[in-house]
């Protein structure tokens, strides 16, 4: 018997950065994300005759990108599988295979889609193996959060709000956006997000961070609902810059804001200044830009790709 599940990644416009409870992955502030339906992790689970669970990359001929995980990442993934097995009081062993349809190590966080897909697949497999009811989406999101915080937002689409231990769908006038990921500087070394969550707390700017994020969240929800696209751009910009300032002012600082990122952000800002319109922009914990366009900006998305973004890999 084999079970398969898929889950999408998501991009936060109000960021989850800093935890009030690291064991349970409870955030210091609420976050708001847009679900990235095209960036997908697939997980397959199968029972094995073994003392231990095992992970392997899922190999396919469909042109998906093979994953290689560090031992630490494999342990974390299997630890989450174990948490799921405990929920179902299942003691047998399983082999877990996974793949992403996007490249690894380029600053696109795969933990959100990976842990959400593993949670979903474990629920399918374990409810069948133990003859129990599958868990609700909310219960699955709660469990997934324990593996990787941001993965809980991948259970809802197109917009998702995560506050304390509640995850919910948000209805907005923008149910469908065009998304581009721009791989700006792939060689920048990534600090793991668990490490980043700890380090930001040492920044002198962290004290006011939850309040700043909360006020931006309220303003962004209002801008979304009133379709104030320019206001959304300003809020999203201020928000990711705030997070990157925390990275750069932590007691052991780190930075993803390379010259090439700054140049590209300036090119987007210049476009906005000239046209009074443009894409939303955000950066996660990587030297990667995420651009979001309204459906009526489809031509702009194409033109941007061919002009402003032409020197970069765009997914
Ligand atoms: O879920 P984690 O622990 O990988 O943290 C994700 C943190 C950011 O991607 C930088 C921001 C976010 O809200 O997704």
PDB file of C-alpha atoms and ligand atoms in Angstrom, residues 10-12 14-17 19 25 31 76 109 111-112 148-151 153 193-194 197 243 247 284-285, ligand 1:
ATOM      1  CA  UNK A  10       3.284  29.998   0.463  1.00  0.00           C
ATOM      2  CA  UNK A  11       4.789  33.470   0.589  1.00  0.00           C
ATOM      3  CA  UNK A  12       4.248  35.637   3.659  1.00  0.00           C
ATOM      4  CA  UNK A  14       3.411  39.855   6.877  1.00  0.00           C
ATOM      5  CA  UNK A  15       6.259  37.679   8.098  1.00  0.00           C
ATOM      6  CA  UNK A  16       6.510  35.072  10.822  1.00  0.00           C
ATOM      7  CA  UNK A  17       9.870  35.835  12.385  1.00  0.00           C
ATOM      8  CA  UNK A  19       8.755  32.663  18.315  1.00  0.00           C
ATOM      9  CA  UNK A  25       6.288  26.937  17.135  1.00  0.00           C
ATOM     10  CA  UNK A  31       1.399  36.466   9.689  1.00  0.00           C
ATOM     11  CA  UNK A  76      13.679  16.771  11.424  1.00  0.00           C
ATOM     12  CA  UNK A 109      11.782  27.854   1.425  1.00  0.00           C
ATOM     13  CA  UNK A 111       9.893  23.607   4.526  1.00  0.00           C
ATOM     14  CA  UNK A 112       6.326  24.985   4.240  1.00  0.00           C
ATOM     15  CA  UNK A 148       7.565  23.911  10.482  1.00  0.00           C
ATOM     16  CA  UNK A 149       5.647  27.020  11.529  1.00  0.00           C
ATOM     17  CA  UNK A 150       5.000  28.458   8.082  1.00  0.00           C
ATOM     18  CA  UNK A 151       3.693  25.089   6.800  1.00  0.00           C
ATOM     19  CA  UNK A 153      -0.441  28.393   6.215  1.00  0.00           C
ATOM     20  CA  UNK A 193      14.978  29.524   9.579  1.00  0.00           C
ATOM     21  CA  UNK A 194      15.108  28.002  13.090  1.00  0.00           C
ATOM     22  CA  UNK A 197      13.983  32.932  14.480  1.00  0.00           C
ATOM     23  CA  UNK A 243      12.628  41.591   8.806  1.00  0.00           C
ATOM     24  CA  UNK A 247      18.738  39.898  10.340  1.00  0.00           C
ATOM     25  CA  UNK A 284      11.891  35.855   2.396  1.00  0.00           C
ATOM     26  CA  UNK A 285      15.012  34.579   4.143  1.00  0.00           C
TER      27      UNK A 285
HETATM   28  O1  LIG B   1       8.414  28.059   9.080  1.00  0.00           O
HETATM   29  P1  LIG B   1       9.829  28.456   9.204  1.00  0.00           P
HETATM   30  O2  LIG B   1      10.359  28.149  10.571  1.00  0.00           O
HETATM   31  O3  LIG B   1      10.664  27.882   8.083  1.00  0.00           O
HETATM   32  O4  LIG B   1       9.918  30.058   9.098  1.00  0.00           O
HETATM   33  C1  LIG B   1       9.631  30.771   7.928  1.00  0.00           C
HETATM   34  C2  LIG B   1      10.103  32.163   8.039  1.00  0.00           C
HETATM   35  C3  LIG B   1       9.943  33.046   6.820  1.00  0.00           C
HETATM   36  O5  LIG B   1       9.819  32.272   5.645  1.00  0.00           O
HETATM   37  C4  LIG B   1      11.186  33.908   6.668  1.00  0.00           C
HETATM   38  C5  LIG B   1       8.754  33.995   6.938  1.00  0.00           C
HETATM   39  C6  LIG B   1       7.383  33.375   6.790  1.00  0.00           C
HETATM   40  O6  LIG B   1       6.465  33.877   7.443  1.00  0.00           O
HETATM   41  O7  LIG B   1       7.205  32.441   6.001  1.00  0.00           O
END
